[in-house]
mmCIF file of C-alpha atoms in Angstrom:
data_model
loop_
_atom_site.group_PDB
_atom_site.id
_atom_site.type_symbol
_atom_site.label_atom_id
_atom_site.label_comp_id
_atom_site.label_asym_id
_atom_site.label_seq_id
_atom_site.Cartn_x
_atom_site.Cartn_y
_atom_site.Cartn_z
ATOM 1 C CA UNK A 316 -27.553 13.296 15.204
ATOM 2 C CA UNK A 317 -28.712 13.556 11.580
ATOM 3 C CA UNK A 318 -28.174 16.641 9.453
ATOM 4 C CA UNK A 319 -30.927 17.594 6.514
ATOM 5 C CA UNK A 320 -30.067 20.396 4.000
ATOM 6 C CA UNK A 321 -32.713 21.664 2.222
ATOM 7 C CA UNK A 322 -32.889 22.964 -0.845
ATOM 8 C CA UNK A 323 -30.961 19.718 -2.319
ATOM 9 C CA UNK A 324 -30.448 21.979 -5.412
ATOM 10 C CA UNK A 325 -30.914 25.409 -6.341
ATOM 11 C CA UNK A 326 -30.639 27.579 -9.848
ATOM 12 C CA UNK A 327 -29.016 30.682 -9.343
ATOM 13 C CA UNK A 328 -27.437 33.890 -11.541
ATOM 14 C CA UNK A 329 -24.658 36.162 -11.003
ATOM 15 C CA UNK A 330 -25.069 38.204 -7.961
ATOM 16 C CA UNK A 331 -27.832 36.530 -6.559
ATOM 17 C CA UNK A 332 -28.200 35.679 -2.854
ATOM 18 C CA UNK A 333 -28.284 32.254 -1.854
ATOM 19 C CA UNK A 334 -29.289 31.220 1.612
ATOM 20 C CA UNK A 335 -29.044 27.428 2.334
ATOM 21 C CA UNK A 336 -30.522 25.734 5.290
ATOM 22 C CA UNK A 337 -29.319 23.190 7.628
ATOM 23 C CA UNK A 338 -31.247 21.083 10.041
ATOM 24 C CA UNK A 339 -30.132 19.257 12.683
ATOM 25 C CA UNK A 340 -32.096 16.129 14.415
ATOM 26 C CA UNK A 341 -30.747 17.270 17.735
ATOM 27 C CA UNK A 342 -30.615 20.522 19.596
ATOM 28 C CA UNK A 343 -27.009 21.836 19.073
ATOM 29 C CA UNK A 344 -24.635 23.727 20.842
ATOM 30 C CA UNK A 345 -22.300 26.174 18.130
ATOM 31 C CA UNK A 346 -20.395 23.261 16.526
ATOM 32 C CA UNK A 347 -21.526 23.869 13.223
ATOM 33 C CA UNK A 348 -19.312 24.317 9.655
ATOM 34 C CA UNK A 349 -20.064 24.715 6.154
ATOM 35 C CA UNK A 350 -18.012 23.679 2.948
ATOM 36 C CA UNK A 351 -17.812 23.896 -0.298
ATOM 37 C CA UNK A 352 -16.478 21.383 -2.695
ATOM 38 C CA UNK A 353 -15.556 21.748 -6.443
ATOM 39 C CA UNK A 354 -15.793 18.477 -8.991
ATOM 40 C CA UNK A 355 -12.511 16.660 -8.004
ATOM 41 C CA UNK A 356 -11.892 18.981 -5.144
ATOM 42 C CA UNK A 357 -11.565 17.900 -1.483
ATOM 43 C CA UNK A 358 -14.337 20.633 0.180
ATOM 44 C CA UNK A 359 -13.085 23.657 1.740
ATOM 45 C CA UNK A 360 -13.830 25.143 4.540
ATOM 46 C CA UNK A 361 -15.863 28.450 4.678
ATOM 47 C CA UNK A 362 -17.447 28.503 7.810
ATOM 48 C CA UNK A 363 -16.881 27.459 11.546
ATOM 49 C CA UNK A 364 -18.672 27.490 15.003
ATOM 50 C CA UNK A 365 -21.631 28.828 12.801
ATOM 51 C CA UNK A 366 -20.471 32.072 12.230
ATOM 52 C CA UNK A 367 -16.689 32.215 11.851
ATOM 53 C CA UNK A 368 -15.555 32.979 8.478
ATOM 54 C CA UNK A 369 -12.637 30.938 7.626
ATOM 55 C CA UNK A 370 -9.159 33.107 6.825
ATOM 56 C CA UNK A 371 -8.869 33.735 2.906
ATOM 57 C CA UNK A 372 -12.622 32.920 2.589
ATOM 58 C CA UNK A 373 -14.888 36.271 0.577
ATOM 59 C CA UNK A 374 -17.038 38.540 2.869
ATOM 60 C CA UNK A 375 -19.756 37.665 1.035
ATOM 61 C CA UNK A 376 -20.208 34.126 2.899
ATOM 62 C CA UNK A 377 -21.701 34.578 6.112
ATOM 63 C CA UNK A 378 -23.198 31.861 8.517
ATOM 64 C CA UNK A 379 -26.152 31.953 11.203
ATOM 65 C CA UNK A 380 -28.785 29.767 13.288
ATOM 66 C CA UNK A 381 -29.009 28.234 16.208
ATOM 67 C CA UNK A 382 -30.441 25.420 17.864
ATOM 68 C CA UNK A 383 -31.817 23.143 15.270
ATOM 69 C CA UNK A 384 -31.741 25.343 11.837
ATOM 70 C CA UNK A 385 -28.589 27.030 10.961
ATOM 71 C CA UNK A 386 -27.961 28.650 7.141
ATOM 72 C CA UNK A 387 -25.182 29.663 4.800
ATOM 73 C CA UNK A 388 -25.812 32.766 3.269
ATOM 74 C CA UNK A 389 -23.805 33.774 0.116
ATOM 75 C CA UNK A 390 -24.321 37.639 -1.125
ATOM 76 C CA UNK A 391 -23.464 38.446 -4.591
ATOM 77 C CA UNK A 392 -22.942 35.177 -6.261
ATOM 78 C CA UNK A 393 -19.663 34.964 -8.169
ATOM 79 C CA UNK A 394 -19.062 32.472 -10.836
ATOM 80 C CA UNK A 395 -16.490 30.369 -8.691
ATOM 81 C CA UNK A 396 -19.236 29.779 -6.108
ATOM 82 C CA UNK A 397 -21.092 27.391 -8.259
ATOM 83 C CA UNK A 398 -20.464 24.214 -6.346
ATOM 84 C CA UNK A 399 -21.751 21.791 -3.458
ATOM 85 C CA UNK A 400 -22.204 23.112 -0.102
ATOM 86 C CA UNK A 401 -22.170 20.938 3.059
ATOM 87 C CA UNK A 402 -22.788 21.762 6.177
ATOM 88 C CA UNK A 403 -21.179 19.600 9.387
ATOM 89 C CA UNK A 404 -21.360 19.046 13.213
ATOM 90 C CA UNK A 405 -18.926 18.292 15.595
ATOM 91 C CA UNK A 406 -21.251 19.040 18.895
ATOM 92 C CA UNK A 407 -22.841 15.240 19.212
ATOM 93 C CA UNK A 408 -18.601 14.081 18.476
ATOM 94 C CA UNK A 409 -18.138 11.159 18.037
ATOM 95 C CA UNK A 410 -19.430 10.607 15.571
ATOM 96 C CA UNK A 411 -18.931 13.626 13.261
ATOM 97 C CA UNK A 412 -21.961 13.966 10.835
ATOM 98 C CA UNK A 413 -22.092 15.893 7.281
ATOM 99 C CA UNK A 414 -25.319 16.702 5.957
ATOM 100 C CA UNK A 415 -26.259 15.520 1.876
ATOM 101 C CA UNK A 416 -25.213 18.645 0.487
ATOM 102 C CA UNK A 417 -26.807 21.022 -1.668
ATOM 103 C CA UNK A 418 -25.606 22.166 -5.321
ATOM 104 C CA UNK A 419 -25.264 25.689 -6.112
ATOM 105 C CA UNK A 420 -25.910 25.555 -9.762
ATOM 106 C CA UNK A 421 -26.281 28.677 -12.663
ATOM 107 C CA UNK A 422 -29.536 29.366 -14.077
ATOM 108 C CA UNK B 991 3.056 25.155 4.951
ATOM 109 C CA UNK B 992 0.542 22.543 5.943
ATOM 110 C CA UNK B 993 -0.196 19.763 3.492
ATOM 111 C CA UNK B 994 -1.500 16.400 4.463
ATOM 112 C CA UNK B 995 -0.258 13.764 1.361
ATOM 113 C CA UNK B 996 -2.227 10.278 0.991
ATOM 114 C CA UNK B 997 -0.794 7.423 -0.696
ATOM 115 C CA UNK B 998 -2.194 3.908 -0.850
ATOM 116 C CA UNK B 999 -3.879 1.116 -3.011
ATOM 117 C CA UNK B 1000 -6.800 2.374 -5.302
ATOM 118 C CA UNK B 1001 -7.213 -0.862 -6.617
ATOM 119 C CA UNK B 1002 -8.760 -3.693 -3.741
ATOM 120 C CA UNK B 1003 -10.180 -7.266 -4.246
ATOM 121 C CA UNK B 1004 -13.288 -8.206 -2.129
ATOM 122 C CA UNK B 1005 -12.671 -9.880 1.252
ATOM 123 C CA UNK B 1006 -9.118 -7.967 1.557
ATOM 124 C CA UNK B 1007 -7.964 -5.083 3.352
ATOM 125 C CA UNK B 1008 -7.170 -1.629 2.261
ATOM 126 C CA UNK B 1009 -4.202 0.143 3.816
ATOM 127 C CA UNK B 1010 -4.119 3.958 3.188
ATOM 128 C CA UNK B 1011 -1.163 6.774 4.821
ATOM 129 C CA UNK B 1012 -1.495 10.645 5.326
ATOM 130 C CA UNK B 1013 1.807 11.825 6.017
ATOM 131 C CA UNK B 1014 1.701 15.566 7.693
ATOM 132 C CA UNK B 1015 3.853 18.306 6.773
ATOM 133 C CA UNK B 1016 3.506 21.716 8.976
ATOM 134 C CA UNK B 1017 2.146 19.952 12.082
ATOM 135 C CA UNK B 1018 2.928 17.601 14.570
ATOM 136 C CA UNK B 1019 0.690 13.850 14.820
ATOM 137 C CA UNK B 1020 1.111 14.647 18.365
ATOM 138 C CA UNK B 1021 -0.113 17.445 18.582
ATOM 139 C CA UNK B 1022 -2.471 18.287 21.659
ATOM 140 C CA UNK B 1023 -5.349 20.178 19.842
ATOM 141 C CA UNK B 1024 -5.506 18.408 16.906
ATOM 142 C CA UNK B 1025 -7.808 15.209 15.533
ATOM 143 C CA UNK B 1026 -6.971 13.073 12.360
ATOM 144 C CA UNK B 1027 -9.843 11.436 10.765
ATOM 145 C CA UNK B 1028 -10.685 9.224 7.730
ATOM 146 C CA UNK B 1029 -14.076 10.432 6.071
ATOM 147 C CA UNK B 1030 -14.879 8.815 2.579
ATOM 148 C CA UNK B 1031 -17.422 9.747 0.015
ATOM 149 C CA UNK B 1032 -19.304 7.820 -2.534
ATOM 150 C CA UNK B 1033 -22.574 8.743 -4.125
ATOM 151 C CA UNK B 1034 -24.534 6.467 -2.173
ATOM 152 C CA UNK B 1035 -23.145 7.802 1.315
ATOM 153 C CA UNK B 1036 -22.238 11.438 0.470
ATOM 154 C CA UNK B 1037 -19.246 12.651 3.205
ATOM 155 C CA UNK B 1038 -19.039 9.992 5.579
ATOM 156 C CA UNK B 1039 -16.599 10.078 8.582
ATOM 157 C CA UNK B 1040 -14.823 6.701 9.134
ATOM 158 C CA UNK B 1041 -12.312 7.485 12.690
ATOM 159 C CA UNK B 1042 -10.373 9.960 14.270
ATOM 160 C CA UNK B 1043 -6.936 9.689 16.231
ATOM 161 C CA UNK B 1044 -5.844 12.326 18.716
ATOM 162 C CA UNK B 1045 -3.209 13.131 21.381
ATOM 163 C CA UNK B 1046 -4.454 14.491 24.841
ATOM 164 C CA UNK B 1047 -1.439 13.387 27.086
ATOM 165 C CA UNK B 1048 -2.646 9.650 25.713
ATOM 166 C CA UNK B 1049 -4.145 8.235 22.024
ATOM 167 C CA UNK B 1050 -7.464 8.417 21.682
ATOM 168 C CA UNK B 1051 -9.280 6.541 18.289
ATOM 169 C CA UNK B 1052 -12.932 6.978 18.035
ATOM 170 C CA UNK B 1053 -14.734 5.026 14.730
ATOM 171 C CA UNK B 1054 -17.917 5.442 13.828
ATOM 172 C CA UNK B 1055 -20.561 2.267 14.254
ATOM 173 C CA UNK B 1056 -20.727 1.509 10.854
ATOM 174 C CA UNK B 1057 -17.334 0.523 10.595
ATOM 175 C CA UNK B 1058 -16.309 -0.363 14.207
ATOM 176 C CA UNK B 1059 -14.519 -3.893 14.057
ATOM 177 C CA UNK B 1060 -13.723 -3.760 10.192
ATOM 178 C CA UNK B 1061 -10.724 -0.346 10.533
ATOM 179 C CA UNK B 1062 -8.073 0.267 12.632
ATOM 180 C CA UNK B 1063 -6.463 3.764 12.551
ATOM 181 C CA UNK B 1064 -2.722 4.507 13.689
ATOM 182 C CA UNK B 1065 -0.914 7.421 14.278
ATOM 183 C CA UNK B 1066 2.641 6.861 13.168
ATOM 184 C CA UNK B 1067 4.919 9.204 15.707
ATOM 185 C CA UNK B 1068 8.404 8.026 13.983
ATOM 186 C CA UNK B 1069 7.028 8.936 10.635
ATOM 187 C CA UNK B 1070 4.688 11.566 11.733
ATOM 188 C CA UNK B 1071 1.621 10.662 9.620
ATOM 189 C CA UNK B 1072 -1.971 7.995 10.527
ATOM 190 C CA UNK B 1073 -2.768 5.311 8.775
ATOM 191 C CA UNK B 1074 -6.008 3.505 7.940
ATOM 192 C CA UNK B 1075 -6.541 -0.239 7.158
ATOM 193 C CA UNK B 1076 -9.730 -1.394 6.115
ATOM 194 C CA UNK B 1077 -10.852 -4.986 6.546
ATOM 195 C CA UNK B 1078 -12.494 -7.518 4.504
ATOM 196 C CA UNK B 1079 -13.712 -4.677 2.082
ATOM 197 C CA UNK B 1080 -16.973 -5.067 -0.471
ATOM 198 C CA UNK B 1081 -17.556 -3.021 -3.188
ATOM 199 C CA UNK B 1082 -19.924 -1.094 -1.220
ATOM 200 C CA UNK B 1083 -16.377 0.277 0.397
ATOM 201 C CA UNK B 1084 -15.931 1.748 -2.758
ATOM 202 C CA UNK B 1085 -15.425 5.258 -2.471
ATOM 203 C CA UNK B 1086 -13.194 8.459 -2.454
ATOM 204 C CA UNK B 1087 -11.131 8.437 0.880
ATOM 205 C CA UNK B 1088 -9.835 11.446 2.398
ATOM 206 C CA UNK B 1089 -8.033 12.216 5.729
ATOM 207 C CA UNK B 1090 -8.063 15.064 7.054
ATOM 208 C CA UNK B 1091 -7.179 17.245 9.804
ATOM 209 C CA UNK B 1092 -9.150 19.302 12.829
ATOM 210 C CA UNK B 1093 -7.565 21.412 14.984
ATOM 211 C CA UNK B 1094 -9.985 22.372 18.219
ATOM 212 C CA UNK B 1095 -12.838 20.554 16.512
ATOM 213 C CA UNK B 1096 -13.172 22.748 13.250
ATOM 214 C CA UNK B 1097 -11.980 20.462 10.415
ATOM 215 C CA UNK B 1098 -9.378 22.625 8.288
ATOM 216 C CA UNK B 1099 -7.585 20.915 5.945
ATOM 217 C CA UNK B 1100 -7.633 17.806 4.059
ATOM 218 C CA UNK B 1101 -5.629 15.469 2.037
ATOM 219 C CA UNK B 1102 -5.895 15.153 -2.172
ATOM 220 C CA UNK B 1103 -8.293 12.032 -1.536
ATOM 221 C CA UNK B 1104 -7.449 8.259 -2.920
ATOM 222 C CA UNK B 1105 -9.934 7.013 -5.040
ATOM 223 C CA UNK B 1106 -10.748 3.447 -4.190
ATOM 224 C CA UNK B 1107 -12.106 0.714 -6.105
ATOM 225 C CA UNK B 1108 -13.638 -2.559 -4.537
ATOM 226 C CA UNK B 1109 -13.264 -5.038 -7.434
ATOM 227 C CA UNK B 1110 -11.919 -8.718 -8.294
#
């Protein structure tokens, strides 16, 4: 199963929403996560089973889809939310499968 | 606390093998709902998952195709971490390595990463 984000890149301001979209190859069940990653930083989970928000992670992440498109939605764009996102599937295991990414940069 | 702490060889010639650890803290190796992988990044291949050990009752190790034949992953129980050896490695193998933990399929944690270079 292959994974396409799209955009590959954004441009964004303070408290802006962001929505970022994640396409799967392959129907797919609920298997799906999202995380960020800081320069040097492993990435950090935000999201799980499409919707779960991770414990500690802001309210203002939130995660949908289904099927074949799923998106991470970030409300109110703080300044420590400029980073990569990736989204990831465990449904089609093994193998697991991270999509390219997309960077969450300030305008 | 859970922490997963790598330690290994950054430095590799071609043709040899790398040999990386992830020793656990806060959770067992053995641990029924849990999965250790190996996923490496590079520019070239973004996040790419490399194997994954786990404990139903019996060790499982899944790789993924692209490597199958050149890694071997072990889970350690005496020492309570997994290990990764990586065979006859090119500079293409280049790349950040992470392990990292899932526990019922939702990866959760990972290690600091080992950045490895693929160089005579």
């Amino acid at each position: 199963i292959q994974l396409t984000q799209s955009p590959s890149s954004l441009a964004a301001s303070i408290g802006d929403r962001v929505t970022i979209t994640c396409r799967a190859s392959q129907t797919m069940g609920s298997a799906l996560a999202w995380f960020q990653q800081h320069p040097g930083k492993p990435p950090k989970l935000l999201i799980y089973e499409t919707f779960t928000l991770h414990r500690g992670v802001p309210s203002r992440f939130s995660g949908g889809g289904s099927g074949t498109e799923f998106t991470l939605t970030i409300n109110s764009l703080q300044p420590e939310d400029f980073a990569t996102y990736y989204c990831q599937q465990f449904d089609y295991y093994p193998p697991i499968t991270f999509g390219p990414g997309t960077r969450v940069d300030i305008k | 606390q859970f922490h997963l702490q790598q330690s290994g060889q950054g430095l590799v010639k071609p043709s040899q093998t790398l040999s990386l650890s992830c020793a656990i803290s806060g959770d067992s190796v053995s641990s029924d709902s849990a999965g250790w992988n190996w996923i490496r990044q590079s520019p070239s291949r973004g996040l790419e998952w490399l194997g994954r050990a786990y404990y139903r009752s019996k060790w499982y190790v899944d790789y993924a195709d692209s490597v199958t034949g050149r890694i071997t992953i072990n889970p350690d129980t005496s020492k309570n971490q997994v290990s990764l050896q990586f065979n006859s490695v090119i500079p293409e193998d280049s790349a950040l390595y992470y392990c990292a933990r899932d526990e019922n399929r939702v990866i959760d944690y990972w290690g600091q990463g080992t950045l490895v270079t693929v160089s005579s």
